[in-house]
Structure formats: structure tokens, C-alpha cells
Short mmCIF file of C-alpha atoms and ligand atoms in Angstrom, two decimals:
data_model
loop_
_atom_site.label_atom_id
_atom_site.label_comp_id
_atom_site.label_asym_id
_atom_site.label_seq_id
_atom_site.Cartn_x
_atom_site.Cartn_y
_atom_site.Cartn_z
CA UNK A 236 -248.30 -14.17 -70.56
CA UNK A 237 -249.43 -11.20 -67.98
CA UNK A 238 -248.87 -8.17 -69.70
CA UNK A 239 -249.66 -5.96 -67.03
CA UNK A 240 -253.23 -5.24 -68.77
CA UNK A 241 -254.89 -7.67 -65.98
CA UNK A 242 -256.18 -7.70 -62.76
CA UNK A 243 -253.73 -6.69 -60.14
CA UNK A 244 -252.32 -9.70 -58.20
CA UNK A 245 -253.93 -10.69 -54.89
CA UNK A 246 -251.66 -8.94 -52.47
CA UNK A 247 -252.52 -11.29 -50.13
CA UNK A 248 -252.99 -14.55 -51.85
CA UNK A 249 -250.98 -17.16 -50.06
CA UNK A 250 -249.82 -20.66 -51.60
CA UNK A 251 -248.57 -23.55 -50.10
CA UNK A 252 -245.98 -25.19 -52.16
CA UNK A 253 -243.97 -28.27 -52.63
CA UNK A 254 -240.50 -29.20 -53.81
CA UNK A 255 -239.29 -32.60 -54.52
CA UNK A 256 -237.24 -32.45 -57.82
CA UNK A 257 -233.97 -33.95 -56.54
CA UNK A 258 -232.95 -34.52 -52.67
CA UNK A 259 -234.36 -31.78 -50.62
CA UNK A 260 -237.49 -32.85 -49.09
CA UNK A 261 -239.51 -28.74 -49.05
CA UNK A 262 -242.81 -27.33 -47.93
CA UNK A 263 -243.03 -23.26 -48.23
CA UNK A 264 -246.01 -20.80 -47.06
CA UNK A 265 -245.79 -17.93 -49.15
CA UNK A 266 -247.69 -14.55 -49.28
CA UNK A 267 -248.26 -12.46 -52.28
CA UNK A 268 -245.65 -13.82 -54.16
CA UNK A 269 -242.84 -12.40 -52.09
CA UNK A 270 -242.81 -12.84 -48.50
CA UNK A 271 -241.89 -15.95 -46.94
CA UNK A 272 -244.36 -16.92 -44.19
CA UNK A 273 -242.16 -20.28 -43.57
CA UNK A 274 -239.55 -22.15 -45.40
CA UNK A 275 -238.92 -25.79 -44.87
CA UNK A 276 -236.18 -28.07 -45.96
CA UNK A 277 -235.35 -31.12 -44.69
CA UNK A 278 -231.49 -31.90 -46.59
CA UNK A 279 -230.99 -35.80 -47.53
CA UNK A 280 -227.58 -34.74 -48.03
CA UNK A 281 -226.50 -37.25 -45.38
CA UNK A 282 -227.80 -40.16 -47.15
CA UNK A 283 -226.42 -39.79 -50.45
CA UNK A 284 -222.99 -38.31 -49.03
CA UNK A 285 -221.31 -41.68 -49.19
CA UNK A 286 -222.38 -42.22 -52.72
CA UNK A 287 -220.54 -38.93 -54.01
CA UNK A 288 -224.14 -38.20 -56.01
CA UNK A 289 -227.75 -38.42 -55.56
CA UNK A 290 -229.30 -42.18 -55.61
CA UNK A 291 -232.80 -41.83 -57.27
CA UNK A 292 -233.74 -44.38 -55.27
CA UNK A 293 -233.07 -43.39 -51.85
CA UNK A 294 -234.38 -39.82 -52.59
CA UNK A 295 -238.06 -41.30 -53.32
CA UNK A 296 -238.12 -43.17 -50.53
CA UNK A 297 -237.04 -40.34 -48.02
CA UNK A 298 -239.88 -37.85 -50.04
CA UNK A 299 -242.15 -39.88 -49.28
CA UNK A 300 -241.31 -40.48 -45.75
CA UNK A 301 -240.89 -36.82 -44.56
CA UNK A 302 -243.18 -35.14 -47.23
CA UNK A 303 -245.85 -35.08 -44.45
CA UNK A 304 -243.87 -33.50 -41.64
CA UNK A 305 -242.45 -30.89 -43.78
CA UNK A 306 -246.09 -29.72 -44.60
CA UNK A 307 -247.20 -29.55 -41.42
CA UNK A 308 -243.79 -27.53 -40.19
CA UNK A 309 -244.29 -25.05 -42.60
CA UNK A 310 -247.97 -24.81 -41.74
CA UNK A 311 -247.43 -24.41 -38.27
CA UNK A 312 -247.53 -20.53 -38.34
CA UNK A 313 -250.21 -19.71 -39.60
CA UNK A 314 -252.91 -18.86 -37.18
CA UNK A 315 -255.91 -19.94 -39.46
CA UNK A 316 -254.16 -23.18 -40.68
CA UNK A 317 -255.62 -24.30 -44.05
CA UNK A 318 -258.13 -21.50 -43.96
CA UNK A 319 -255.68 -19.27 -45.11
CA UNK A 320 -254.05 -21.37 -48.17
CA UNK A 321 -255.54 -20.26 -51.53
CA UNK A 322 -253.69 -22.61 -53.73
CA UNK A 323 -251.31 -25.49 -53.76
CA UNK A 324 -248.30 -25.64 -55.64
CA UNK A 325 -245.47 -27.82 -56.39
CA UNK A 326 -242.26 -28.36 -58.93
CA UNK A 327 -243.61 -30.95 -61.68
CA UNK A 328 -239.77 -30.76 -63.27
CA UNK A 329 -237.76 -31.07 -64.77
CA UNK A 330 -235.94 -33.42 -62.14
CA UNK A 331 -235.72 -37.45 -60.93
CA UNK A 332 -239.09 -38.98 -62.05
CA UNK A 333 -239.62 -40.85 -58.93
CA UNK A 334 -238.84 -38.32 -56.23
CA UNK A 335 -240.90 -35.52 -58.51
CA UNK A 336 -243.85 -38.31 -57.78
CA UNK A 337 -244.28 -37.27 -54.28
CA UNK A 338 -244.83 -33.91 -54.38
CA UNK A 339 -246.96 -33.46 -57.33
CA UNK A 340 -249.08 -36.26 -55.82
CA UNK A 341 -248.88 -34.76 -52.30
CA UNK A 342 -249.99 -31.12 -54.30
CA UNK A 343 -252.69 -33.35 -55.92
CA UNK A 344 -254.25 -34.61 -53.35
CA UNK A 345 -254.32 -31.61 -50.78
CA UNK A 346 -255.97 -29.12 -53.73
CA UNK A 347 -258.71 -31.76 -54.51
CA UNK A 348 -259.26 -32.63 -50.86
CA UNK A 349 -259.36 -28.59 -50.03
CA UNK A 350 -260.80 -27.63 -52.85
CA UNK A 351 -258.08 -25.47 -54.34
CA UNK A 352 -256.39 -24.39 -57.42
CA UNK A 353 -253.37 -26.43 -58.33
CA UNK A 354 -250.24 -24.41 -59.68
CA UNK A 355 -247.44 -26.22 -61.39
CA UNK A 356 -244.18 -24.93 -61.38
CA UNK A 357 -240.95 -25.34 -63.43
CA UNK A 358 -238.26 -25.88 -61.08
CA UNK A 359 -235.92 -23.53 -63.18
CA UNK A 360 -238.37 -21.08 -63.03
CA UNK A 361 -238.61 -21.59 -59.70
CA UNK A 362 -234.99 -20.51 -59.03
CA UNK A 363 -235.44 -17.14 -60.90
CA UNK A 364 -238.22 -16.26 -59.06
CA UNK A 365 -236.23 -16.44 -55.65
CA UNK A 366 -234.91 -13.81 -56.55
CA UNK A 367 -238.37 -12.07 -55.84
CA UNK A 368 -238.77 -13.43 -52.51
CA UNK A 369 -237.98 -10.86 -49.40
CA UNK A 370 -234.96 -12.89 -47.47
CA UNK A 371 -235.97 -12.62 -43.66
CA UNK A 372 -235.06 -9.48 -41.64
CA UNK A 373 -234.98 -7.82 -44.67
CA UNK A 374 -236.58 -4.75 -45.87
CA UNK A 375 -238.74 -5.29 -49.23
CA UNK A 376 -236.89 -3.54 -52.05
CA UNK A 377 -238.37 -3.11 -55.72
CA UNK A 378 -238.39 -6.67 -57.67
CA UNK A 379 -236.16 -7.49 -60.71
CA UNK A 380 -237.06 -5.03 -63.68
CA UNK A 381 -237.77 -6.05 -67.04
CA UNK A 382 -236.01 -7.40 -69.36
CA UNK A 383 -233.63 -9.04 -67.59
CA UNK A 384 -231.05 -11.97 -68.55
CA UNK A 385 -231.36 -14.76 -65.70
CA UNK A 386 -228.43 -17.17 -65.28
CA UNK A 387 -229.55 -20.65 -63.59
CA UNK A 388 -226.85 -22.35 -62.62
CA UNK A 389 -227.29 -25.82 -60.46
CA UNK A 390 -226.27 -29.13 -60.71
CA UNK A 391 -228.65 -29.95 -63.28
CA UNK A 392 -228.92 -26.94 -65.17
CA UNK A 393 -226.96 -24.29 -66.87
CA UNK A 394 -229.26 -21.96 -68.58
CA UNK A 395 -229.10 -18.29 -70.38
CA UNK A 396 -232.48 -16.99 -69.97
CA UNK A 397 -233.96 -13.68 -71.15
CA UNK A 398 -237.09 -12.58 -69.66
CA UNK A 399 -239.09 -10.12 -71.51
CA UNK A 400 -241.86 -10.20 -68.85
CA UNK A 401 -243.48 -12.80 -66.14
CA UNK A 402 -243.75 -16.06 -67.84
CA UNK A 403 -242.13 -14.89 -71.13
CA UNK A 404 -239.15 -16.77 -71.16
CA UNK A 405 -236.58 -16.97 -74.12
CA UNK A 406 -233.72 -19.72 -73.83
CA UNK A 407 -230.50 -18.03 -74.85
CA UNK A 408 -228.07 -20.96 -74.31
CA UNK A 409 -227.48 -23.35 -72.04
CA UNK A 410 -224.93 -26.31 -71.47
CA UNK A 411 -224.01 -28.78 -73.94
CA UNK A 412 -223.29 -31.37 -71.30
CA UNK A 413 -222.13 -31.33 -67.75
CA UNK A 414 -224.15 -28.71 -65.67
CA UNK A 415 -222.35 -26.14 -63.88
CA UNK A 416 -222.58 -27.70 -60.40
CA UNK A 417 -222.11 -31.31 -62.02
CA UNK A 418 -218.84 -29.93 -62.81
CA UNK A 419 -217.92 -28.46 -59.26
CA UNK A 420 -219.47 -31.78 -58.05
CA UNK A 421 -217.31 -34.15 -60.52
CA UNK A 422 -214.44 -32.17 -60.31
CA UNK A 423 -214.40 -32.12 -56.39
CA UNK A 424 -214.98 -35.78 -56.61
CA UNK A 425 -211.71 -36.13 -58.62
CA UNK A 426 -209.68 -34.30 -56.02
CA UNK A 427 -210.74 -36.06 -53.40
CA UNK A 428 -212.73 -33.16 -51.40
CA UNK A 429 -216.11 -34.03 -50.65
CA UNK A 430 -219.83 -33.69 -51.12
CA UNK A 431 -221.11 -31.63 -52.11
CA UNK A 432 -218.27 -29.99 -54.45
CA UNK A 433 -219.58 -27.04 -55.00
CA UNK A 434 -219.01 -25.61 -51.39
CA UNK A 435 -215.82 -28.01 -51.20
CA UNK A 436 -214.21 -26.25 -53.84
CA UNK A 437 -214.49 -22.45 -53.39
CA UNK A 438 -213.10 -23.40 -50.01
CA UNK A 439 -210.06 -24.89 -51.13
CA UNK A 440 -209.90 -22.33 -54.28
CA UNK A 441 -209.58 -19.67 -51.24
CA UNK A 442 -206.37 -21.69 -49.77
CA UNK A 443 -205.01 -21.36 -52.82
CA UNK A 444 -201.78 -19.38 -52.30
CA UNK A 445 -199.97 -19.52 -55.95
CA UNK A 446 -201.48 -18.31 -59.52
CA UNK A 447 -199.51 -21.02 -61.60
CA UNK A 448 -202.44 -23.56 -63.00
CA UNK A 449 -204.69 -22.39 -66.02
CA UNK A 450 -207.47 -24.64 -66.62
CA UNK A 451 -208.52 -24.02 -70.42
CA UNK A 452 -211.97 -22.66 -71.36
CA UNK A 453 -214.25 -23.98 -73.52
CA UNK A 454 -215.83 -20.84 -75.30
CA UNK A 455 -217.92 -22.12 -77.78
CA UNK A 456 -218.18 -18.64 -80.08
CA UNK A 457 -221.11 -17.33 -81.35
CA UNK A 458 -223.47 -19.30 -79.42
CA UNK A 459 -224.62 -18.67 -75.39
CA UNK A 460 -224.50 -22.37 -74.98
CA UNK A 461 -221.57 -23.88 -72.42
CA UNK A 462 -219.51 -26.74 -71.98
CA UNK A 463 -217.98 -28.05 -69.10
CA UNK A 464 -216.92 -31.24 -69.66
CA UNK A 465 -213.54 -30.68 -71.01
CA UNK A 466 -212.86 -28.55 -67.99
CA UNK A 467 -213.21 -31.62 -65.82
CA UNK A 468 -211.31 -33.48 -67.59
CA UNK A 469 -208.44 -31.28 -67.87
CA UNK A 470 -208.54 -31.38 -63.98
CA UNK A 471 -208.56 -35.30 -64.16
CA UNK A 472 -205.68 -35.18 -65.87
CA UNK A 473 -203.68 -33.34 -63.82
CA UNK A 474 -204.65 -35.08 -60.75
CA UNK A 475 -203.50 -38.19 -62.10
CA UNK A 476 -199.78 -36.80 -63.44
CA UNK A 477 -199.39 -35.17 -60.06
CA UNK A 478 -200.54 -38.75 -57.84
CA UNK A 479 -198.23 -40.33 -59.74
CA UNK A 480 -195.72 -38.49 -58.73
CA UNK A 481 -196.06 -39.91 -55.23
CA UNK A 482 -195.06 -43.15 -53.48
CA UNK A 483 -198.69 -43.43 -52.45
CA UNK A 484 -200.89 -43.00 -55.75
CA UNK A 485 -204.08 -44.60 -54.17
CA UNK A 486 -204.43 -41.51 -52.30
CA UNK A 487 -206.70 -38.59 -53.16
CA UNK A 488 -204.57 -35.50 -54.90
CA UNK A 489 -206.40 -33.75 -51.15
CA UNK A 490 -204.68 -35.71 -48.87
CA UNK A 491 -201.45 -36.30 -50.77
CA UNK A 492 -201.02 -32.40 -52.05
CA UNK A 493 -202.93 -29.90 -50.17
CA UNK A 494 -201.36 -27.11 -51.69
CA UNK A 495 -201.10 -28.20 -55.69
CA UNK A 496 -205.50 -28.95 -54.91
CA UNK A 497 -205.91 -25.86 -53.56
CA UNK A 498 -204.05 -24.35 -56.98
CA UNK A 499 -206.47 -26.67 -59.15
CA UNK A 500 -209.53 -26.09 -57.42
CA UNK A 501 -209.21 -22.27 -57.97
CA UNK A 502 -207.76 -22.58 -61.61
CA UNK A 503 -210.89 -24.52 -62.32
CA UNK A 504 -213.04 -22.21 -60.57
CA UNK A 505 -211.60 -18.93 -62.50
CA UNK A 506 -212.34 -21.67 -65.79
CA UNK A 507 -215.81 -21.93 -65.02
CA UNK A 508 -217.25 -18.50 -63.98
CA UNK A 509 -214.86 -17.00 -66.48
CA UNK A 510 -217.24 -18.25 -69.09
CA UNK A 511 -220.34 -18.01 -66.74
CA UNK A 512 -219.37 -14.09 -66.84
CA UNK A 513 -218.76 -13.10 -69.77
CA UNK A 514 -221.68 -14.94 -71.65
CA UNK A 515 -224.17 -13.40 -69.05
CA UNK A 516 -222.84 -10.11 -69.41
CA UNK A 517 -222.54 -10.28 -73.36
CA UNK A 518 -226.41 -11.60 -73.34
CA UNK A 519 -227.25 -8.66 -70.87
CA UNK A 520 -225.62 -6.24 -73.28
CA UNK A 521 -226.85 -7.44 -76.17
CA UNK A 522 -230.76 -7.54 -75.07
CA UNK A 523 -230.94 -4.42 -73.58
CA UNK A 524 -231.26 -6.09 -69.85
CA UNK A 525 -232.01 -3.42 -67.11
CA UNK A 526 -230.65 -6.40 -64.51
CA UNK A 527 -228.71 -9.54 -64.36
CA UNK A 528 -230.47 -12.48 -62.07
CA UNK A 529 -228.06 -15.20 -60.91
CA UNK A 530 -229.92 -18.04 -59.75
CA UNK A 531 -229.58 -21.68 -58.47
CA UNK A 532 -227.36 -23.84 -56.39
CA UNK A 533 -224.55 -22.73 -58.20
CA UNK A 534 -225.32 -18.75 -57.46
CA UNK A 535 -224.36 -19.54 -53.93
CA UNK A 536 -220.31 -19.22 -55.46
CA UNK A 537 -218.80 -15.94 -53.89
CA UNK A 538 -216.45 -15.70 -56.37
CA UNK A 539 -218.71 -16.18 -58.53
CA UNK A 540 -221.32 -13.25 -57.37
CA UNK A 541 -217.97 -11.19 -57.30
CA UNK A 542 -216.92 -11.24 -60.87
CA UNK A 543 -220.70 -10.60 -62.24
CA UNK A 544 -220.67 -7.88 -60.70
CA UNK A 545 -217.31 -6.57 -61.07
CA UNK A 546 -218.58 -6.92 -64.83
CA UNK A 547 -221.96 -6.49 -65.35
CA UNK A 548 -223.23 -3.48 -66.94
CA UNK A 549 -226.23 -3.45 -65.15
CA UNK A 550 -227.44 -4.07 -61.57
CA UNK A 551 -227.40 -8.25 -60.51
CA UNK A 552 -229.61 -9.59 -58.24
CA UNK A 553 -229.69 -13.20 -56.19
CA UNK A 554 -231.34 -14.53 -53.40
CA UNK A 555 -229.11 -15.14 -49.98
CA UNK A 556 -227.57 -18.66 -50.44
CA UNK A 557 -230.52 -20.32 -48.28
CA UNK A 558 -232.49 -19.32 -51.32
CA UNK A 559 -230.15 -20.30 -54.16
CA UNK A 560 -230.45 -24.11 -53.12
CA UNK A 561 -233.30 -26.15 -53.42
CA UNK A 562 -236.35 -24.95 -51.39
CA UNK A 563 -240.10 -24.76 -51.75
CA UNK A 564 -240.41 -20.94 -51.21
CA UNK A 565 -238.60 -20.02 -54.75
CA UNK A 566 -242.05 -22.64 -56.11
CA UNK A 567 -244.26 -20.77 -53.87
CA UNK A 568 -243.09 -17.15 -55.72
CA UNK A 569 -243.16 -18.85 -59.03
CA UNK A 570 -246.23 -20.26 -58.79
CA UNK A 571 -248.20 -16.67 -57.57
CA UNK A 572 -246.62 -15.21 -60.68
CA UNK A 573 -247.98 -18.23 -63.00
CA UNK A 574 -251.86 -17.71 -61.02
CA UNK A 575 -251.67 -13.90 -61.53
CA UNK A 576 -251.47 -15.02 -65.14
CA UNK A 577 -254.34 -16.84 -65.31
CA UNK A 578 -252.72 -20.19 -65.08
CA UNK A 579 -253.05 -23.11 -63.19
CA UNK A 580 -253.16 -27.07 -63.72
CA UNK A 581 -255.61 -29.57 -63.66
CA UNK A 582 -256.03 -32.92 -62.61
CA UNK A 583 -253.94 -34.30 -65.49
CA UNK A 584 -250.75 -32.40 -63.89
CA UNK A 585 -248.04 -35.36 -63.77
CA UNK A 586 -244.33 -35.20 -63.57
CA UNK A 587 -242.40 -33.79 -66.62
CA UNK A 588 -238.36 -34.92 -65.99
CA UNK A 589 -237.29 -33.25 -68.99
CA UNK A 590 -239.47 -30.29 -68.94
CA UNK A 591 -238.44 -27.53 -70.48
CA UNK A 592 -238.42 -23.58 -70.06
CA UNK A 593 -240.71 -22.53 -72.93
CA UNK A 594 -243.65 -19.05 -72.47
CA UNK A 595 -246.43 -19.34 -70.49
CA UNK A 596 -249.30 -20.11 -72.50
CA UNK A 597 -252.53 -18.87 -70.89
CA UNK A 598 -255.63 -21.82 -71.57
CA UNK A 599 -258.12 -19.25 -70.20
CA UNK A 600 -258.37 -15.47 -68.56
CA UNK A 601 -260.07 -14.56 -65.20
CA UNK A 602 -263.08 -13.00 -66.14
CA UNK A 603 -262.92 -15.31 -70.44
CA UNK A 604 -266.15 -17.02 -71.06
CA UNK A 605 -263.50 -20.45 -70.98
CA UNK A 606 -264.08 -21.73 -67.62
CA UNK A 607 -260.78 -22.28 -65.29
CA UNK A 608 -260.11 -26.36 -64.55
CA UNK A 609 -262.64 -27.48 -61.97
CA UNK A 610 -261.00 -27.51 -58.38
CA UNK A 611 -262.59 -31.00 -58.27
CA UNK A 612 -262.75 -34.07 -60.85
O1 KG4 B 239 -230.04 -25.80 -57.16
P1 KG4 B 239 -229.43 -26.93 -56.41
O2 KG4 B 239 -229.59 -26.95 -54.91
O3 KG4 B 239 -229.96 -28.31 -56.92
C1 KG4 B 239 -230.26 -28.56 -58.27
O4 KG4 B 239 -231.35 -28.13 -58.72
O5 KG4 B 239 -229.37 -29.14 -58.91
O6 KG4 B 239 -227.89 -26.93 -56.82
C2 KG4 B 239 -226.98 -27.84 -56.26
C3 KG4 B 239 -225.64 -27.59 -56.90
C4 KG4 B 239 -224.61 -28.65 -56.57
O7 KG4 B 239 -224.00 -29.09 -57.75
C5 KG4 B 239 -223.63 -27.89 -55.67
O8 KG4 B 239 -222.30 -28.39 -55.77
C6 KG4 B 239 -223.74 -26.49 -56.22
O9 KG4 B 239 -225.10 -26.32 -56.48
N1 KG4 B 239 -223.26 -25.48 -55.26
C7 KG4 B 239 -222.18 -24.71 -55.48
C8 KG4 B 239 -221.99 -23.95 -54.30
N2 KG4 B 239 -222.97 -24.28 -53.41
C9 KG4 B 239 -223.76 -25.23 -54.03
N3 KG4 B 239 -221.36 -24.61 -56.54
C10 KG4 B 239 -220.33 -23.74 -56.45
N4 KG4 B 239 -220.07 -22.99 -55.34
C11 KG4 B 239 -220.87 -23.06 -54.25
N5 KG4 B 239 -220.59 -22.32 -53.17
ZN1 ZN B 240 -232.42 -26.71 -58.16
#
């Protein structure tokens, strides 16, 4: 773990990284660890749109087609080209086996044939560390102070995290079984309002006009960990007494009741960052956290944002929504914490889809008599 006892970290050091965990195709130039020289994502969102969910297939096959163009758009600015990349990064999970392929091979093959360092990144980690990245047009402000609780939220992952330091991560909680976004995704799907839900659904919470639908909460006491399955449910359940209520019951609840899904979609949004809330904030209060990071896909929820920090007993941080989504940058910042470290991977690196969020442990130190992995096999 960097303890602040070691070198100081190359101000300048610039990494090219990849992301291809799920269904955004991204390539990010980043410099020192914080600003974003470019940012590229190229969205499959249209393809799998139809399908209500991701289709493993289809996402490796559209990695591996635009993997190359995304690389060379996010390259484009730089005035020295590959002269100025110092290492290559990329996510090596947790995500779909098959579309993490392409971009740990893609990082594989560019470090050995450039002769750099290889980084592997964590995609959770990844979406903490947006929250050190300098959103563009902004000034820089100080980075998140340790410790600090970290709440990733996507549609993958719900995870309590406490960071003591860079790389020293402690798993408070996390979800029992649907993700957080699974559920807005699911739960959208059930109401008949698109993909993805998550964006679907605090738009139609906003319509909502009455305050007459509780969704229950699943609290699990004593324990950080969530559950959001039951939640769904619940809201499957009333869709289905309320369609068949209606002469036309094939119908989504959307198109037959606008008003009664508006009520459900924000009764199930107050369920789930109702519990988000308070477990960050009692995790926060409990560790001594000097700030509260909100991270992922998820983190993009207004309402969401609103009622962390209408709690929180400490400052909250999270990146603009560009940056709460999948994108390479978040890797890029990730991955410049990991080198400063001392860490980086060797040719062995392969995709992890079940990795999980466990302390850096350091094979070697700049400057140890153990020799670094060579940059070449
Ligand atoms: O981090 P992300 O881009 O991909 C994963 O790593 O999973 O997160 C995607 C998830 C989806 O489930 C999507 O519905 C959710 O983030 N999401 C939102 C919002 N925007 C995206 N959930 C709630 N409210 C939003 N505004
Ligand atoms: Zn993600």
C-alpha cells in the first residue's frame, strides 16, 4: 500500500488506459492521475436496447470491432503520440469474461510492443478513483481525504467501501443479490419504461405528483450488506394488481397508467436510496470518514446525490455523471495511483470476472533489490 513514505508520484506520468468490462467500448489519456487529456466512449447501448439487458455476446464482438478506433481517438491529442504514454492500463474485472478479453489483450499487446509497464485495474476501483479526476472546465480542487467511506453503486455492484489510504481497501458490505442499478434496470423493465432504467426511472419518479405508494425496505440490521430483490418484487406485484385492473392487461403499467408508474417509480426510488443513505452515512460515522465518495453508474441519481448530502455528516464527493458511467479515464486515475505504489502486472495479467476488492499488495518497491516484471517476455 503507498503510505506516503515513497517517492512522490510522477506529476506528469501519463497512461493510456482501456475499459471493456461490460458494453462501453473506452480508451482514456490521462495525466498525473487527475487530468483528463481525452476521454473516449463509444456506448453499445443501441445494440442491446432491444434486449432490455446486455448480451455478452454482442458486447465482445462490438469490443473488438471498435477497440482500435477508440485508441486512436483518444490518442489523437497528444502532440508526441506514443512518445508521451508511460504505461498502459486497462480494467481486468470484475465484468463479462469475453468482452474483458479485448481490452486486457489490446493493453497486452500495446505495453509489450512499446515497451511499457502494464497496470491492471479493478473496475470498482476504477469508479472511486473518478472521483479524483478534474471534470473539464473545471478548476482542480484538493482530492478526497482520508479515510473515507466510498459507495459504488452500478448495475453490477453495490459495495460499502472504507478506504484507509490508496489501495487500502476494506469491504464494509455490499449486496446480497440484485445490484443497485440491476434493480432500477429490472424494475424499469417491469413498468414498461425503457433502457436503461436507471435514467428511465428518476424521470418518471419526478412526474410523480401523489405521495401514496410505500415500497418496503429491506434493512438487513447489523450488517452494511443490501438487498434489493424484494424491492423489485414488491413493484412486480403491484404492476400486475393494477394491469389487471384494465380491459387491456397486455399493456405495460407505462402506457396503461402514467400517473399510478410515475407514483411507483418514485416509491421505489425513495426504497432504494433510503437504504443507500443511511448505511453510507452510518459507515461514515462509525469509521471516522473525513468524506463520503459516491461512485458508479448508479451515482448519476439526483435524488440520490440529494439525500447523501442532505445527510451526510461529512463532505460527499462524485464525479459529473459523464464520469459515474463506464469510461476509461476513472482506469486511467486508478491505475497512476496503483504505479505510484509500486505496482504493476506482468505478462500473466488475464481477465478476473469475479475479481474482488481486496488491499493492494506491493510484489516489489521502486528502488527494492526485487526487480519490477520485465516490460518484455
Ligand atoms: O457503472 P455503470 O455504467 O456500469 C456498470 O459497471 O454496471 O452503471 C450502469 C448502471 C445501470 O444499471 C443504470 O441503470 C444505472 O447505472 N444508472 C442509474 C442512473 N443512470 C445510470 N441509476 C439510477 N439513476 C440514474 N440516473
Ligand atoms: Zn461500471
Amino acid at each position: 500500500m503507498y503510505n506516503g513514505a515513497m517517492d512522490e508520484p510522477p506529476a506528469n506520468w501519463t497512461i493510456l488506459a482501456l475499459e471493456t468490462s461490460c458494453d462501453e467500448t473506452a480508451a482514456a489519456v490521462i495525466r498525473g492521475g487527475r487530468e483528463i487529456v481525452s476521454s473516449v466512449v463509444a456506448s453499445q447501448m443501441h445494440l442491446h436496447e432491444r434486449y432490455g439487458g446486455v448480451v455478452p455476446e454482442l458486447a465482445s464482438r462490438e469490443h473488438i470491432t471498435s477497440i482500435a478506433p477508440v485508441i486512436n481517438d483518444a490518442l489523437a491529442p497528444l502532440a508526441r503520440g506514443w512518445d508521451e504514454i508511460d504505461a498502459i492500463a486497462c480494467t481486468y474485472g470484475p465484468g463479462l469474461a469475453s468482452a474483458l478479453l479485448t481490452g486486457v489483450n489490446a493493453a497486452k499487446g500495446l505495453a509489450w510492443a512499446r515497451g511499457k509497464p502494464l497496470v491492471g485495474v479493478n473496475h470498482l476501483e476504477g469508479h472511486i478513483y473518478a472521483t479524483w479526476l478534474i471534470p473539464e472546465g473545471t478548476q482542480p480542487d484538493l482530492p478526497p481525504p482520508f479515510p473515507l467511506v466510498a459507495l459504488v453503486v452500478s448495475g453490477g455492484h453495490t459495495a460499502l467501501v472504507l478506504l484507509r489510504d490508496h489501495g487500502d481497501y476494506q469491504l464494509l458490505g455490499q449486496t446480497r443479490d440484485d445490484a443497485a442499478g440491476e434493480a432500477f434496470d429490472k424494475a424499469a423493465r417491469i413498468m414498461g419504461l425503457g433502457y436503461p432504467g436507471g435514467p428511465q426511472v428518476q424521470q418518471w419518479a419526478a412526474r410523480a405528483t401523489a405521495n401514496d405508494l410505500r415500497v418496503p425496505r429491506a434493512w438487513l440490521s447489523d450488517s452494511y450488506d443490501f438487498s434489493f430483490s424484494g424491492v423489485k418484487t414488491h413493484v412486480l406485484q403491484e404492476v400486475e394488481r393494477r394491469r389487471a385492473m384494465h380491459v387491456e392487461p397486455a399493456k405495460s403499467l407505462a402506457e396503461l397508467d402514467p400517473q399510478a408508474t410515475a407514483s411507483l417509480a418514485a416509491a421505489f426510488q425513495n426504497s432504494i436510496i433510503d437504504v443507500l443513505t443511511q448505511k453510507t452515512v452510518a459507515a461514515a460515522e462509525a469509521y471516522d470518514a473525513r468524506c463520503i465518495v459516491l461512485a458508479g453508474g448508479v451515482a448519476a441519481n439526483g435524488p440520490l446525490r440529494e439525500l447523501l448530502i442532505r445527510r451526510a455528516p461529512v463532505p460527499v464527493r462524485y464525479p459529473p455523471i459523464t464520469l459515474c458511467t463506464d469510461n476509461a479515464a476513472m482506469i486511467g486515475a486508478a491505475a497512476f495511483y496503483r504505479y505510484v505504489e509500486g505496482l504493476q502486472h506482468d505478462w500473466s495479467l488475464s481477465v478476473v470476472p469475479n475479481l474482488r476488492l481486496v488491499p493492494h499488495t506491493r510484489p516489489y518497491r521502486r528502488g527494492d533489490e526485487r526487480q519490477p516484471p520485465a516490460n518484455r517476455p
